[in-house]
Coordinates of N, CA and C and ligand atoms in Angstrom, one line a residue:
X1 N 28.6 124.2 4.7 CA 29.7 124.1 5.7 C 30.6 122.9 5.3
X2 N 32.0 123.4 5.3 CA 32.9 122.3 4.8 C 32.8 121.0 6.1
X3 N 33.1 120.0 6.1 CA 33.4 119.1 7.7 C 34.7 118.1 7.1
X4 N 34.8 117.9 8.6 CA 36.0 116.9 8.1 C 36.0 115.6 7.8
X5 N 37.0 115.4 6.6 CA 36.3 113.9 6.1 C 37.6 113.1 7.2
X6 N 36.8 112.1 7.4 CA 37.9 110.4 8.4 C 38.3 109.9 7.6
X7 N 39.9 109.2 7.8 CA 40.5 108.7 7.1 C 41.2 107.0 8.0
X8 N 41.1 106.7 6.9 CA 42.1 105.1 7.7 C 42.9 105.4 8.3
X9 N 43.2 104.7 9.7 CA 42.6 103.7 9.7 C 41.2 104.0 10.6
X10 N 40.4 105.1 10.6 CA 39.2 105.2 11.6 C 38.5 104.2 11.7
X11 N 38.3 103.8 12.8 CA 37.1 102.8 12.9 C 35.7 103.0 12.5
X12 N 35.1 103.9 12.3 CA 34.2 104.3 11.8 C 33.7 103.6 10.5
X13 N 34.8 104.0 9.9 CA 34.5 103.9 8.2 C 33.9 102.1 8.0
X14 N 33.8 101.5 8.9 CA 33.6 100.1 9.1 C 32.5 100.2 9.5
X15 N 31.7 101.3 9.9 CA 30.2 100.9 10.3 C 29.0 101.0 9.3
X16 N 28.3 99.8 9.3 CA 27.4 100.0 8.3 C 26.5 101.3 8.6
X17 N 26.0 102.2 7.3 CA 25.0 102.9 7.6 C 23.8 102.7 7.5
X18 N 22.9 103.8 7.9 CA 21.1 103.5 7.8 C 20.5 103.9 6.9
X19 N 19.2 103.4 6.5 CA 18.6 104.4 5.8 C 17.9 106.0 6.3
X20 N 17.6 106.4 5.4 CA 17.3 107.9 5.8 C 15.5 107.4 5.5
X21 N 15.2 107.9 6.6 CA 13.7 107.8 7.0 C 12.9 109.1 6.5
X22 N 13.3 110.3 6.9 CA 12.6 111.9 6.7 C 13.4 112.5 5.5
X23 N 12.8 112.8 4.8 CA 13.4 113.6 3.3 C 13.3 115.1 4.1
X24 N 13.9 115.6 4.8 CA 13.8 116.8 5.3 C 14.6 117.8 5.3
X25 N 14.9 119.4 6.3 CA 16.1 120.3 5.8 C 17.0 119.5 6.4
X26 N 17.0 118.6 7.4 CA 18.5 117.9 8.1 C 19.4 117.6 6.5
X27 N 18.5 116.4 5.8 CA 18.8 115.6 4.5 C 19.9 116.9 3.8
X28 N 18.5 117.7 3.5 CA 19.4 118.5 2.3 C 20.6 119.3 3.2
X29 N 20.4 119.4 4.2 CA 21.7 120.0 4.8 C 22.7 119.5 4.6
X30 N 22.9 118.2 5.3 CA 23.7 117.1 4.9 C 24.6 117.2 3.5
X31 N 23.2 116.7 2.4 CA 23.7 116.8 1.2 C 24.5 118.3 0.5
X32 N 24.4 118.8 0.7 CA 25.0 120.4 0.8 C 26.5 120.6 1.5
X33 N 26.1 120.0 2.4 CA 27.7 120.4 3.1 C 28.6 119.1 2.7
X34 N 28.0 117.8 2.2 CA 28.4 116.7 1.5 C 29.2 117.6 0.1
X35 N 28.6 118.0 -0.6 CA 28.9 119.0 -1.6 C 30.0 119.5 -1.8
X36 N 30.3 120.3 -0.7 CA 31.1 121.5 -0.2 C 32.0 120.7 0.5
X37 N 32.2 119.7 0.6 CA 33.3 118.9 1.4 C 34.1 118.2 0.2
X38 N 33.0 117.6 -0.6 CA 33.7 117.1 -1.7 C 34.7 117.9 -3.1
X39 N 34.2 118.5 -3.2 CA 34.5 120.1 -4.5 C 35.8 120.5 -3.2
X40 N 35.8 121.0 -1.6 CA 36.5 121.6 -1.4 C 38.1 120.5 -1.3
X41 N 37.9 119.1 -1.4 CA 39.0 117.7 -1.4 C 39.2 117.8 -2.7
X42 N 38.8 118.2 -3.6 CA 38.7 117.9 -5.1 C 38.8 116.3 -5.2
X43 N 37.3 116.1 -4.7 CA 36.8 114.3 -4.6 C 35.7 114.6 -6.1
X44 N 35.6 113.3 -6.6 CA 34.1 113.0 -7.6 C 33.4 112.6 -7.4
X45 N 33.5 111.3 -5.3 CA 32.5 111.2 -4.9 C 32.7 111.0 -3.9
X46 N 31.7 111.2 -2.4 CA 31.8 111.0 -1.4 C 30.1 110.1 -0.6
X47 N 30.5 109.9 0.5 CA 29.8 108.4 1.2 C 29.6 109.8 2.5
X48 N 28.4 109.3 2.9 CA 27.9 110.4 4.7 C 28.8 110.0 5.2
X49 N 29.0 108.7 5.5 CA 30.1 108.1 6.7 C 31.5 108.6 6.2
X50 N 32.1 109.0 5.4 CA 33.1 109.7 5.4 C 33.4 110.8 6.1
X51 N 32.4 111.7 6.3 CA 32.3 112.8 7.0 C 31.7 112.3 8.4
X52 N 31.8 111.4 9.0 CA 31.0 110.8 10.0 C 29.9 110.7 10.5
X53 N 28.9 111.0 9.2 CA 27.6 110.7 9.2 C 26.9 108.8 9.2
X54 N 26.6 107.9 9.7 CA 26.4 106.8 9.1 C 25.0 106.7 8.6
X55 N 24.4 107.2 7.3 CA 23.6 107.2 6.8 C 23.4 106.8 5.4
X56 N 22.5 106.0 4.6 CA 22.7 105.7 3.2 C 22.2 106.6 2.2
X57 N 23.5 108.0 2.3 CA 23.3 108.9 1.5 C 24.8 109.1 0.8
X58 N 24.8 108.9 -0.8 CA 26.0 109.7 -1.2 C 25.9 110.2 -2.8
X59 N 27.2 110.6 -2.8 CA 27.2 111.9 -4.0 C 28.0 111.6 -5.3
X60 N 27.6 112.0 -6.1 CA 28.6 111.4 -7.3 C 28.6 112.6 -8.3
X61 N 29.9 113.5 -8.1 CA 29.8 114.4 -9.5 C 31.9 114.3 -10.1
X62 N 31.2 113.6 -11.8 CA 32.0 113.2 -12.6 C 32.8 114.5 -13.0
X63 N 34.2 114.8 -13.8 CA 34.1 116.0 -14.8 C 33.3 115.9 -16.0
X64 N 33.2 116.7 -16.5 CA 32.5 117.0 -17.7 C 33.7 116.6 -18.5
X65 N 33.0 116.1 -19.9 CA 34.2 115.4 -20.9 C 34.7 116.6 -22.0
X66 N 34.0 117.6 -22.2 CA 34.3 118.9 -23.1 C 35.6 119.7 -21.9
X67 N 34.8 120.4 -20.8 CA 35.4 121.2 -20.1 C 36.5 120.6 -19.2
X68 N 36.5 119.4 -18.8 CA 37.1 118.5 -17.8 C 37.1 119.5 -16.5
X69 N 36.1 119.8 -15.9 CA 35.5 120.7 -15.2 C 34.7 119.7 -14.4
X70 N 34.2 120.3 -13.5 CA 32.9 119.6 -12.6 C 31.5 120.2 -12.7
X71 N 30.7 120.1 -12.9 CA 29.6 121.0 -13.3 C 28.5 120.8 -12.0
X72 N 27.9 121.9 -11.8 CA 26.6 121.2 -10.7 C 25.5 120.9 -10.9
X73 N 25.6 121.1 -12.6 CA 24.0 120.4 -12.7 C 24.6 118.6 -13.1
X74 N 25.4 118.6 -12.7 CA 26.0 116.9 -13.5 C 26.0 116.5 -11.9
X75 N 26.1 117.2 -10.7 CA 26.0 116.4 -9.4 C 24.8 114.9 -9.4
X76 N 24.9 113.7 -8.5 CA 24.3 113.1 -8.8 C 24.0 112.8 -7.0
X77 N 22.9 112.8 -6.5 CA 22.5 112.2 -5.3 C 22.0 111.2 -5.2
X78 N 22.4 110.2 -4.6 CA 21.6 109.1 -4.5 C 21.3 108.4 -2.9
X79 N 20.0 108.0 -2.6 CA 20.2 107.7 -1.4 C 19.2 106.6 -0.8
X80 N 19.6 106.0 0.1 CA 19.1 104.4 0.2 C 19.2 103.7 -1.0
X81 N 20.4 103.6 -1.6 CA 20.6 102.8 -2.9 C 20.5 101.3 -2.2
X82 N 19.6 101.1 -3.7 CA 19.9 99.1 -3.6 C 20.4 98.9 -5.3
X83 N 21.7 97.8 -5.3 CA 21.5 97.2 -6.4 C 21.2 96.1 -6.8
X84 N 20.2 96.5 -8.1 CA 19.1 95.3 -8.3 C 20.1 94.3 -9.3
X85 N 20.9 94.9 -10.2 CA 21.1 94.2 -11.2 C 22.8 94.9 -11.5
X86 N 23.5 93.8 -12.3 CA 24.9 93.9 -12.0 C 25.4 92.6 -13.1
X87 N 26.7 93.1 -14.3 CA 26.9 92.4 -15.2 C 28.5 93.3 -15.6
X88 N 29.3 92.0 -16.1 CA 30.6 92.6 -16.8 C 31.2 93.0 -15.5
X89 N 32.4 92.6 -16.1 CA 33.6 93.7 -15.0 C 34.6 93.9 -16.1
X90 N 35.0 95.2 -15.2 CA 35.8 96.3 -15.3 C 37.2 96.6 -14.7
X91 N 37.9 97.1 -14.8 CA 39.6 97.3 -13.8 C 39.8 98.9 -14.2
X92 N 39.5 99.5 -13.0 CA 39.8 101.4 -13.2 C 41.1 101.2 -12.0
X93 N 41.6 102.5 -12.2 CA 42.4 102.7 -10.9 C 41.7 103.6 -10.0
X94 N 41.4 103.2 -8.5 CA 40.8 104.1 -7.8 C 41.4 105.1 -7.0
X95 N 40.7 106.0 -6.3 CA 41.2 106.7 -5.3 C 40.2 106.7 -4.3
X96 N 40.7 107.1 -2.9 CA 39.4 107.7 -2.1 C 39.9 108.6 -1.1
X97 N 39.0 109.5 -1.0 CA 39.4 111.0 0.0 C 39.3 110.5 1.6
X98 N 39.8 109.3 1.9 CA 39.1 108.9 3.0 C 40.4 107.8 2.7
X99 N 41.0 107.0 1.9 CA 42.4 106.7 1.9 C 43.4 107.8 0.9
X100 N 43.7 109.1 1.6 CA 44.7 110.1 0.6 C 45.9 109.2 0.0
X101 N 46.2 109.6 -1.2 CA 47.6 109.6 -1.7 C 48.0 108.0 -1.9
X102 N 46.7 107.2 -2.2 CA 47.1 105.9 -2.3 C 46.0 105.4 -4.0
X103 N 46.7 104.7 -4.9 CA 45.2 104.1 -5.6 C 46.3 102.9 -6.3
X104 N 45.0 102.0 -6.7 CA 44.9 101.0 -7.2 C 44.2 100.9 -8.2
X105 N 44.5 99.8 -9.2 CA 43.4 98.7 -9.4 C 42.5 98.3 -8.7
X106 N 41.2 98.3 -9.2 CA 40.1 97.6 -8.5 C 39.4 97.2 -10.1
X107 N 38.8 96.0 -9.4 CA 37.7 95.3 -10.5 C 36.5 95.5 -9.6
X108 N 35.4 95.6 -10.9 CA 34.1 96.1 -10.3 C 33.5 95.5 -11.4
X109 N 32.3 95.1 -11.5 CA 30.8 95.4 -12.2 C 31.3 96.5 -13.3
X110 N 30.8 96.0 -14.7 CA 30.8 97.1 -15.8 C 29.4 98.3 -15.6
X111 N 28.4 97.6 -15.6 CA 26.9 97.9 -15.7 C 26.0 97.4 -14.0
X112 N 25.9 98.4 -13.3 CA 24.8 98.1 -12.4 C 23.5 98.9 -12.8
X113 N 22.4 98.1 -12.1 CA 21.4 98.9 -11.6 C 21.0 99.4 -10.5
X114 N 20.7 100.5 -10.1 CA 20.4 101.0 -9.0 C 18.9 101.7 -8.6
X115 N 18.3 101.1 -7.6 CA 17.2 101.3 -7.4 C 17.3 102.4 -5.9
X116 N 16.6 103.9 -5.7 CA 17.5 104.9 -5.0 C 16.4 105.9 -4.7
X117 N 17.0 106.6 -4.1 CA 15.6 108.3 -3.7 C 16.4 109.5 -4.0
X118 N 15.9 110.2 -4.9 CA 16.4 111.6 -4.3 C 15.8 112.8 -3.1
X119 N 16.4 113.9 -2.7 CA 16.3 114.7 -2.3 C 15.2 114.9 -1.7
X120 N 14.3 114.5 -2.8 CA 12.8 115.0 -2.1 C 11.8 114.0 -1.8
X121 N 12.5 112.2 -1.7 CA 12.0 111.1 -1.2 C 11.7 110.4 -2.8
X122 N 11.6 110.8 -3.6 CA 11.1 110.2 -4.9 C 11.7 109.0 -5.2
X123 N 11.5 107.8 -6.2 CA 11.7 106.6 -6.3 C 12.4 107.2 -7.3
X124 N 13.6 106.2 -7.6 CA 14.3 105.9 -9.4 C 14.6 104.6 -9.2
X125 N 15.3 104.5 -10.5 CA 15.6 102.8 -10.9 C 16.3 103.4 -12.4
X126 N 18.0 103.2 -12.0 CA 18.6 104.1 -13.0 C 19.3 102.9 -13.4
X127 N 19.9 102.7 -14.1 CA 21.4 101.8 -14.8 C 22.5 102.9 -14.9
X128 N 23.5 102.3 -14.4 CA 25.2 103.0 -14.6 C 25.9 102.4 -15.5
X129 N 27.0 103.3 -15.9 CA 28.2 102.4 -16.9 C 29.2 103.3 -16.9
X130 N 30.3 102.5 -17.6 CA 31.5 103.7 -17.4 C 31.7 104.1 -16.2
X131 N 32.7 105.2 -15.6 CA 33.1 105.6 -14.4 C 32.2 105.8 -13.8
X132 N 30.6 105.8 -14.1 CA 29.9 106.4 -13.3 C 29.6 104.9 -12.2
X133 N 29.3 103.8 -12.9 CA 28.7 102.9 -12.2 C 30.3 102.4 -11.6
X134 N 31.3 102.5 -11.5 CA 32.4 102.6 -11.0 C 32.5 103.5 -9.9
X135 N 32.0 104.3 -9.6 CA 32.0 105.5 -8.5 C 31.1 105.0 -7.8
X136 N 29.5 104.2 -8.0 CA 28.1 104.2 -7.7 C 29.0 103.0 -6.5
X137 N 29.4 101.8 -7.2 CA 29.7 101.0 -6.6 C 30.7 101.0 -5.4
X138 N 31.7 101.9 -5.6 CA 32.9 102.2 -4.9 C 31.9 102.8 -3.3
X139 N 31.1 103.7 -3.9 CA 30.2 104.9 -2.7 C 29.4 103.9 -2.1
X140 N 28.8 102.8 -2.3 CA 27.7 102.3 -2.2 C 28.4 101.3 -0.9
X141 N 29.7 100.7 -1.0 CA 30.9 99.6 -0.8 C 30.9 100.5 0.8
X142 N 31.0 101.9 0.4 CA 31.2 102.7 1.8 C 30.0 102.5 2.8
X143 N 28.6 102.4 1.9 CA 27.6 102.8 2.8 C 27.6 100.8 4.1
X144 N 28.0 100.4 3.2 CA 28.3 99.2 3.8 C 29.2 99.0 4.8
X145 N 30.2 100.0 4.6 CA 31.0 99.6 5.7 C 32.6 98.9 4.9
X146 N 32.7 98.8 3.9 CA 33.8 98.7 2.8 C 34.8 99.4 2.6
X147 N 36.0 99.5 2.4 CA 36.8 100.4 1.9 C 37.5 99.1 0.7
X148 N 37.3 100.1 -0.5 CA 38.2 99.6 -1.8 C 39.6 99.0 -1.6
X149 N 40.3 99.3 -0.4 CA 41.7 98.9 -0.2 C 41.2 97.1 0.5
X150 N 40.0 96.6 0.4 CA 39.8 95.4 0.7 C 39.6 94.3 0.6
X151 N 39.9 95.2 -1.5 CA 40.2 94.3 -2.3 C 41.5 94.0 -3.2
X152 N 42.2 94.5 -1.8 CA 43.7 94.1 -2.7 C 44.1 92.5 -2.3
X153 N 44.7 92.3 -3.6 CA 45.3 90.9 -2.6 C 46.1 91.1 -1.4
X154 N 46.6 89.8 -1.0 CA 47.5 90.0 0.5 C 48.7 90.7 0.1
X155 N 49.6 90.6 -1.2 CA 50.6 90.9 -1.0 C 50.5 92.7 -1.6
X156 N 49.3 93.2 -2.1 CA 49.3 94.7 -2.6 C 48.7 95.1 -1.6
X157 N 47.8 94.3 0.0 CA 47.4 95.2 1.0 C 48.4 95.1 2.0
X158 N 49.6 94.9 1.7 CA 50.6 94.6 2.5 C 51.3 95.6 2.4
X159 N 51.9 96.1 0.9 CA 52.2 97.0 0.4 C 51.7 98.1 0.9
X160 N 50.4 98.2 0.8 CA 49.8 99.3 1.0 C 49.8 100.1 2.4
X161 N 50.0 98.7 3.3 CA 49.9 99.4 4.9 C 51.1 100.4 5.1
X162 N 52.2 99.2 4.6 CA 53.3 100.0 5.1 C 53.6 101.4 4.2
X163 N 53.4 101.5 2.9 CA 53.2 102.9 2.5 C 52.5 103.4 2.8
X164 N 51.3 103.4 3.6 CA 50.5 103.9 4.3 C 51.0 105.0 5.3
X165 N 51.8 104.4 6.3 CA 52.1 104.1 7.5 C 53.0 105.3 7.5
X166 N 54.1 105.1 6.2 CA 55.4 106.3 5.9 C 54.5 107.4 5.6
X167 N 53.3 107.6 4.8 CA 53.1 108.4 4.1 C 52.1 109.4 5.7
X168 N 51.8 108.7 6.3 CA 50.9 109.3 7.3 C 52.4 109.4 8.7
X169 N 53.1 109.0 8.7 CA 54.0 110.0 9.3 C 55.0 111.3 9.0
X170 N 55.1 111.5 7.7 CA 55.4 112.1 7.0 C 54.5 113.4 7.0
X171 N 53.3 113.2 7.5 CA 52.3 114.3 7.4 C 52.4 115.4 8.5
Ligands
QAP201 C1 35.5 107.5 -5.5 O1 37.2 109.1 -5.2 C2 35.9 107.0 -6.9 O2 43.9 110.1 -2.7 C3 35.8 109.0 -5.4 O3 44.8 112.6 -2.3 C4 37.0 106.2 -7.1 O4 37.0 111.4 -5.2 C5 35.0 107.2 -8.0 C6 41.0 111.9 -3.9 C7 37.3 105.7 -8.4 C8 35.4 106.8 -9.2 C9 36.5 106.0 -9.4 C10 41.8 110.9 -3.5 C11 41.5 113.2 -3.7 C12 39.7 111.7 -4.5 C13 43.1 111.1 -3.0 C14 37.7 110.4 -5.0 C15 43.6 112.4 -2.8 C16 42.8 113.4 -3.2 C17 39.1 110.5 -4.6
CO202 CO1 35.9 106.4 -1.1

């Protein structure tokens, strides 16, 4: 089932989330309609609390570099992430389905580590790089209660409100 993703300025998106206690069909439900929410925004990643779940579950699926396609066996779940380890930075331009029609610069961490569960409760301890650990961190920022527009300076989140503001009455 698709659901609707919240956007800024919802108060929501500010609440920290929980961990997921039962690896059960709620989870994979979740994760599923997580799925089908994101593919249907043409997002590469999405956070529960986006869709107004506050839970520490999210999703990361990159294009493929041959097809520039999205693939589903490249989906990536991760949930109750912690990161253990963290080195280098980076400057991508972001987006998020939860601030439409807006991106930036953001500096991040080149390389994290993430220590995480999948689907069926199982332990990992994975390393990211490239866009991916760029996505990990950006999703991870949400489970917190973060939005990437919080690291603009004063005068590019200044910017940003008021183009905000046109762009959401416009709508
Ligand atoms: C997070 O972002 C991310 O404004 C995922 O109009 C950010 O999927 C991962 C999107 C940077 C890696 C690097 C944004 C779609 C999608 C928009 C997204 C929009 C339509 C953002
Ligand atoms: Co986002």
């Amino acid at each position: 089932m698709i659901r609707k993703i919240i956007t800024y300025p919802d108060k929501r998106l500010w609440q920290k989330s929980k961990d997921i206690i039962n690896f059960d069909e709620t989870l994979h439900q979740l994760l599923d309609d997580m799925y089908e929410t994101m593919i249907n925004k043409e997002g590469i990643g999405l956070a529960a609390i986006q869709i107004a779940v506050p839970l520490n579950v999210l999703i990361i699926n990159l294009l493929d570099e041959e097809s520039k396609t999205q693939k589903k066996e490249d989906l990536i779940e991760i949930i109750n992430p912690v990161i253990t380890k963290k080195s280098g930075k980076t400057l991508f331009t972001e987006g998020c389905l939860s601030v439409p029609g807006f991106y930036e610069d953001i500096e991040r961490y080149k390389q994290i580590s993430v220590a995480y569960c999948d689907r069926n409760g199982n332990k990992h301890e994975k390393e990211f790089e490239g866009l991916l650990a760029i996505a990990v961190q950006h999703e991870i920022d949400h489970l917190l209660g973060h939005l990437f527009i919080e690291k603009l300076s004063y005068i590019k989140r200044k910017k940003f409100e008021k183009e905000y503001k046109r762009l959401q009455k416009a709508r």
